C-alpha atoms as a printed R data frame, in Angstrom:
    type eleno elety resid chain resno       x      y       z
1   ATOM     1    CA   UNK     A     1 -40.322 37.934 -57.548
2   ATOM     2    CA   UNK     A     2 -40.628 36.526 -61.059
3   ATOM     3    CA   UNK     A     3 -37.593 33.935 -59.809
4   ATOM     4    CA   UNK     A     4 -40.408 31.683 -57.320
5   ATOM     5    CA   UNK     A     5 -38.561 33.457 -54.543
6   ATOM     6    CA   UNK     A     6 -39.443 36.391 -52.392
7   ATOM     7    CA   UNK     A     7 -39.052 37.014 -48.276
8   ATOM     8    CA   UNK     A     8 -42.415 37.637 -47.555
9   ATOM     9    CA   UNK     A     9 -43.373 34.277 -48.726
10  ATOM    10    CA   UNK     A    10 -40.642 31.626 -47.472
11  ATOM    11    CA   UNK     A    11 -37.363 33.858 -45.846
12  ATOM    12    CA   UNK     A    12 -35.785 33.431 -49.374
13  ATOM    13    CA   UNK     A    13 -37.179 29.393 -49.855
14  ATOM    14    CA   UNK     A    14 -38.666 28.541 -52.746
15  ATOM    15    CA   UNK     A    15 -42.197 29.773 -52.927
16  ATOM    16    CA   UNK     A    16 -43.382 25.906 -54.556
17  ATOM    17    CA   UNK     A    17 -41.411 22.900 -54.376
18  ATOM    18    CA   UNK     A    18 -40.141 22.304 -50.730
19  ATOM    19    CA   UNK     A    19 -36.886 23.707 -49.644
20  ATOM    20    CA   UNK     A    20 -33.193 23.257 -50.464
21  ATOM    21    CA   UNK     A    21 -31.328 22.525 -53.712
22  ATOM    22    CA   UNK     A    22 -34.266 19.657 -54.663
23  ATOM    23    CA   UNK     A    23 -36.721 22.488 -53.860
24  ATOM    24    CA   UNK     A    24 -35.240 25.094 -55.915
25  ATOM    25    CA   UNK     A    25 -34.896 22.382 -58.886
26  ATOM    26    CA   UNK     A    26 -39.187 21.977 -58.421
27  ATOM    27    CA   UNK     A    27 -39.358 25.474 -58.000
28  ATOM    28    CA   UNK     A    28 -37.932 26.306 -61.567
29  ATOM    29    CA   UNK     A    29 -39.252 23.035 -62.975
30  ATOM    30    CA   UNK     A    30 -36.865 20.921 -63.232
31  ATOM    31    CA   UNK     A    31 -36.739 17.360 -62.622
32  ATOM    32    CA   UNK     A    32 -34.485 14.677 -61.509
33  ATOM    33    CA   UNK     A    33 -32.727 14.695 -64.966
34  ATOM    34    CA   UNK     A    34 -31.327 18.301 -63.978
35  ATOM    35    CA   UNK     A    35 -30.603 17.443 -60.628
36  ATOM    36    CA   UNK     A    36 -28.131 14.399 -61.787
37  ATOM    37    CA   UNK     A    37 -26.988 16.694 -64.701
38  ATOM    38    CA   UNK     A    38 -26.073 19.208 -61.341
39  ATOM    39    CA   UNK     A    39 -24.445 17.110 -59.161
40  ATOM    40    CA   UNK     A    40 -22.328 15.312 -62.277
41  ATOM    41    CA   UNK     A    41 -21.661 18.753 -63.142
42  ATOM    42    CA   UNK     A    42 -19.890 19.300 -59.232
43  ATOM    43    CA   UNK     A    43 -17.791 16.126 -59.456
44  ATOM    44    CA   UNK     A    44 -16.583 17.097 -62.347
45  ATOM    45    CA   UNK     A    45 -15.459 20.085 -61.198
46  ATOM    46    CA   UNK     A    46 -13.972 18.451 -58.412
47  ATOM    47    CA   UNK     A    47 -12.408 16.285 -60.294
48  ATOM    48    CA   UNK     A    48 -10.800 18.417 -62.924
49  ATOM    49    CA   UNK     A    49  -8.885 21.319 -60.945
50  ATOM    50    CA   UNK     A    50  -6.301 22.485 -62.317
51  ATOM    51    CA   UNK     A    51  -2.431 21.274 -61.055
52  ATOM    52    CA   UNK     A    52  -1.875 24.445 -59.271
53  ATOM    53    CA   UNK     A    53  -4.565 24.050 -56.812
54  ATOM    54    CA   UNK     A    54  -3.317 20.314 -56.263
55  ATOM    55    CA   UNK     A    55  -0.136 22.526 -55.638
56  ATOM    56    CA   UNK     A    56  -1.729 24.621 -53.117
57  ATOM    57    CA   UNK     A    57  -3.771 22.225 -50.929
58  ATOM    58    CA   UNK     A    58  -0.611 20.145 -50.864
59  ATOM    59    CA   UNK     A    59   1.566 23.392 -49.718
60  ATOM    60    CA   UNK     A    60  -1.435 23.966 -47.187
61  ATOM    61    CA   UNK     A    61  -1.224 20.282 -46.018
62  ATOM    62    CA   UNK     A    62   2.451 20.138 -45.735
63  ATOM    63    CA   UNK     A    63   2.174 23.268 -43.317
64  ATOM    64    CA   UNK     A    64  -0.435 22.251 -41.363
65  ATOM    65    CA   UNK     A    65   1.660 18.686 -40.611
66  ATOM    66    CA   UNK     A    66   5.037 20.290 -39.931
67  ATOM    67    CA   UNK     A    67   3.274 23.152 -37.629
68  ATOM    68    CA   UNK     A    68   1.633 19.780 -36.555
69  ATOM    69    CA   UNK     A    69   4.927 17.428 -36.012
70  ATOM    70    CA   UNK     A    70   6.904 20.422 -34.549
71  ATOM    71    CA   UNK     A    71   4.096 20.855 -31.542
72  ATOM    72    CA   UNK     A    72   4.393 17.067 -31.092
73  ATOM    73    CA   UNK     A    73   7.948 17.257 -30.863
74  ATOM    74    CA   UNK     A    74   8.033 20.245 -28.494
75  ATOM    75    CA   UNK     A    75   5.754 18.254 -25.886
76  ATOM    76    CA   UNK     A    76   8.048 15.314 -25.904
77  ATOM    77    CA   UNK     A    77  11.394 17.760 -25.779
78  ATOM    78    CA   UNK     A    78   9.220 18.668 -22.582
79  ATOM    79    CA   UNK     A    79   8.605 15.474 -21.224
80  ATOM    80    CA   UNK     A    80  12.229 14.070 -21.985
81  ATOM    81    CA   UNK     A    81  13.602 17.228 -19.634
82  ATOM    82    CA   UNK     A    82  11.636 15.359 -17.353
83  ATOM    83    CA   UNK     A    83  13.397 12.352 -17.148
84  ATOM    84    CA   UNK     A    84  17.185 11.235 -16.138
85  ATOM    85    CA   UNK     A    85  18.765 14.397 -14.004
86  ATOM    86    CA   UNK     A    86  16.935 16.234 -15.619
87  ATOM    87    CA   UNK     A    87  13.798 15.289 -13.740
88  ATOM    88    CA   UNK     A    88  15.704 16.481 -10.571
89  ATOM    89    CA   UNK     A    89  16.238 19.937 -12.396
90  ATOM    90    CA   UNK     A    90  12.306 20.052 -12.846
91  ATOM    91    CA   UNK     A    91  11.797 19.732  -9.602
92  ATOM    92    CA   UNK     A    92  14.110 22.215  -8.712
93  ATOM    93    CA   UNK     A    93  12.124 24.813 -10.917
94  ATOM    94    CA   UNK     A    94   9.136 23.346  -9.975
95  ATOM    95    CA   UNK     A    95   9.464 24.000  -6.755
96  ATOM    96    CA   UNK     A    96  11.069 28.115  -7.498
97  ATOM    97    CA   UNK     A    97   8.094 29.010  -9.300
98  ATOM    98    CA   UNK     A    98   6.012 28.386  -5.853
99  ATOM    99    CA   UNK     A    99   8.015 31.186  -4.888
100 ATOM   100    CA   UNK     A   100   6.884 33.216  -8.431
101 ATOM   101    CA   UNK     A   101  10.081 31.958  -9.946
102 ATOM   102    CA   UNK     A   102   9.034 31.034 -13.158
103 ATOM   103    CA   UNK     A   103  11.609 30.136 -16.154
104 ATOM   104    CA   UNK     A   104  10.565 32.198 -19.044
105 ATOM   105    CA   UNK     A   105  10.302 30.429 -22.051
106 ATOM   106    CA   UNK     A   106  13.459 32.604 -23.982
107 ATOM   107    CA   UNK     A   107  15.368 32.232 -21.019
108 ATOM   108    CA   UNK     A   108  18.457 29.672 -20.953
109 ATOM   109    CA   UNK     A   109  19.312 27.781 -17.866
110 ATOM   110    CA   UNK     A   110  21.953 29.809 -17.499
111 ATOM   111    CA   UNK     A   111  20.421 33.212 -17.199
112 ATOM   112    CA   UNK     A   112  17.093 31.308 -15.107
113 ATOM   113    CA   UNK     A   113  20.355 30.532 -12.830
114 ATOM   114    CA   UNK     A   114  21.467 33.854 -12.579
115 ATOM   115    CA   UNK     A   115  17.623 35.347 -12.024
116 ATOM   116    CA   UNK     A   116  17.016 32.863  -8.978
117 ATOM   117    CA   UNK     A   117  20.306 33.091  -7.558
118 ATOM   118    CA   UNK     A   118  19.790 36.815  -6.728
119 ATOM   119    CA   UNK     A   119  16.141 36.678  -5.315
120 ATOM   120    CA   UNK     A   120  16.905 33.512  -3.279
121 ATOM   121    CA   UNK     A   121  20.684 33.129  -2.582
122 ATOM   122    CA   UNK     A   122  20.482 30.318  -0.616
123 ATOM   123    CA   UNK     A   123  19.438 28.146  -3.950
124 ATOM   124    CA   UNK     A   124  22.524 29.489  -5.835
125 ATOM   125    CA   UNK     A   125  24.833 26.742  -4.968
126 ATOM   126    CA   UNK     A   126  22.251 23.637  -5.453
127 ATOM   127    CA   UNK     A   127  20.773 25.053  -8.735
128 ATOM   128    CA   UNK     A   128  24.194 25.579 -10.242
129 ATOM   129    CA   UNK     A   129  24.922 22.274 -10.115
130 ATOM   130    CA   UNK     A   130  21.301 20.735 -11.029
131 ATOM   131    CA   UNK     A   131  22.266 23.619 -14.054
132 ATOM   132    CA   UNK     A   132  25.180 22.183 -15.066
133 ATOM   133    CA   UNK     A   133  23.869 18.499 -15.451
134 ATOM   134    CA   UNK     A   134  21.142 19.782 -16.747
135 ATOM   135    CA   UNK     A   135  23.298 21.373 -19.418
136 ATOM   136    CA   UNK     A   136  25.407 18.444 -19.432
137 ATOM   137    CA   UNK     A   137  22.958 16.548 -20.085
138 ATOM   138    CA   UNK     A   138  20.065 18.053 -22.253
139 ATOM   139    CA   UNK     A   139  23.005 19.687 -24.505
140 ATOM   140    CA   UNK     A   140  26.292 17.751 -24.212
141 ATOM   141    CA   UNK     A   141  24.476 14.209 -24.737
142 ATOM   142    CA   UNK     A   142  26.324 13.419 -21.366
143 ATOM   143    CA   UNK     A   143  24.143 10.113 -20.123
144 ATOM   144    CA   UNK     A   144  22.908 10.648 -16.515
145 ATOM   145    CA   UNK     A   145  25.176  7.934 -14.524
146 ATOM   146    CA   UNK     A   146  23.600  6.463 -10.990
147 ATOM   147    CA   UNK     A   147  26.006  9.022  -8.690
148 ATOM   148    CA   UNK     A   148  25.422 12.135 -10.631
149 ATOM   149    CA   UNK     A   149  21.600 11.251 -10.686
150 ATOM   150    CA   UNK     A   150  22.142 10.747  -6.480
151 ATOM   151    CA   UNK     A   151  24.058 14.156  -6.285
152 ATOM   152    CA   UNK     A   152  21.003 15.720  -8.349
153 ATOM   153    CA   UNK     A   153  18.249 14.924  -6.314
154 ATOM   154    CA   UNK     A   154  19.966 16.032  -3.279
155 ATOM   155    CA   UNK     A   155  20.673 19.101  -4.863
156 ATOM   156    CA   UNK     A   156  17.369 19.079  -5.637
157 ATOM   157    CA   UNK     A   157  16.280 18.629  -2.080
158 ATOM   158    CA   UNK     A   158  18.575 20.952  -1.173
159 ATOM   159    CA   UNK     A   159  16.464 23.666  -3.536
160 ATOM   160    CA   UNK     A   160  13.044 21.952  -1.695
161 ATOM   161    CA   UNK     A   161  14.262 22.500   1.129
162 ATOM   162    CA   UNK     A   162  14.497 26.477   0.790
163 ATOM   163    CA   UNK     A   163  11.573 27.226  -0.761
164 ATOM   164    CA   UNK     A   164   9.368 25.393   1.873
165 ATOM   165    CA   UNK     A   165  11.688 27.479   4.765
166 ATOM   166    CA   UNK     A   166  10.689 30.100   3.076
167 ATOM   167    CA   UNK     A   167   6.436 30.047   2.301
168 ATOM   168    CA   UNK     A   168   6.372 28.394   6.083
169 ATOM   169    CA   UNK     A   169   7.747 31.951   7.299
């Protein structure tokens, strides 16, 4: 075409002049002069948006941090119910979902409790109390002492116990 581009003779290059934004400069015959007049042109641009898209990419930043800060504070919430009796608690459900007995992620200890306590009956009793500490604990801001930490990992064991009874059937 009339424009120095056509497919036949580059894919939609520049048909003299190289390729790219130098080549389409050379293609229309213009030097370096119009190529710093260009690129002054961009900065500017850059440069001189107007306040409401400052406004914007700072809403868009703000979002993408907080989505960003509440996924880092989920993991640790996570590794926290790790630790103290709670740790004995993970184990506990670590060791139900071997049998398939997952906790859900809506589901409250309480009503994971209930769920497991029907389809393995022998874990009631040991899982209410590694439930209740749990509770106390994660919830109540009760701080795990050295005998209720004790009477949590046997309960604990206790849960172990059952669930390897049961897959050695």
């Amino acid at each position: 075409g009339g424009d120095g581009y056509t497919a036949a003779e580059g894919g939609g290059r520049p048909t003299r002049g190289g390729g790219g934004l130098f080549g389409w400069f050379s293609a229309h015959g213009a030097g370096g002069r119009a190529i710093r007049a260009a690129t002054a042109a961009v900065a500017g641009t850059v440069g001189a948006l107007p306040a409401w898209a400052w406004a914007v990419l700072g809403a868009v930043a703000t979002v993408l941090l907080a989505r960003w800060n509440r996924r880092r504070a989920a993991a640790r919430a996570a590794a926290a119910e790790l630790a103290g009796a709670d740790g004995a608690y993970a184990r506990a459900l670590a060791a139900l979902a071997g049998l398939g007995l997952v906790r859900k992620r809506p589901e409250t200890p309480r009503e994971y409790l209930a769920r497991s306590g029907r389809a393995v009956p022998e874990v009631a009793p040991p899982l209410t109390a590694l439930t209740a500490g749990h509770d106390d604990e994660r919830y109540g801001g009760v701080p795990p002492e050295p005998a209720r930490r004790a009477e949590a990992d046997r309960a604990a064991e206790a849960v172990e116990r059952e669930v390897r009874r049961r897959r050695d059937r």
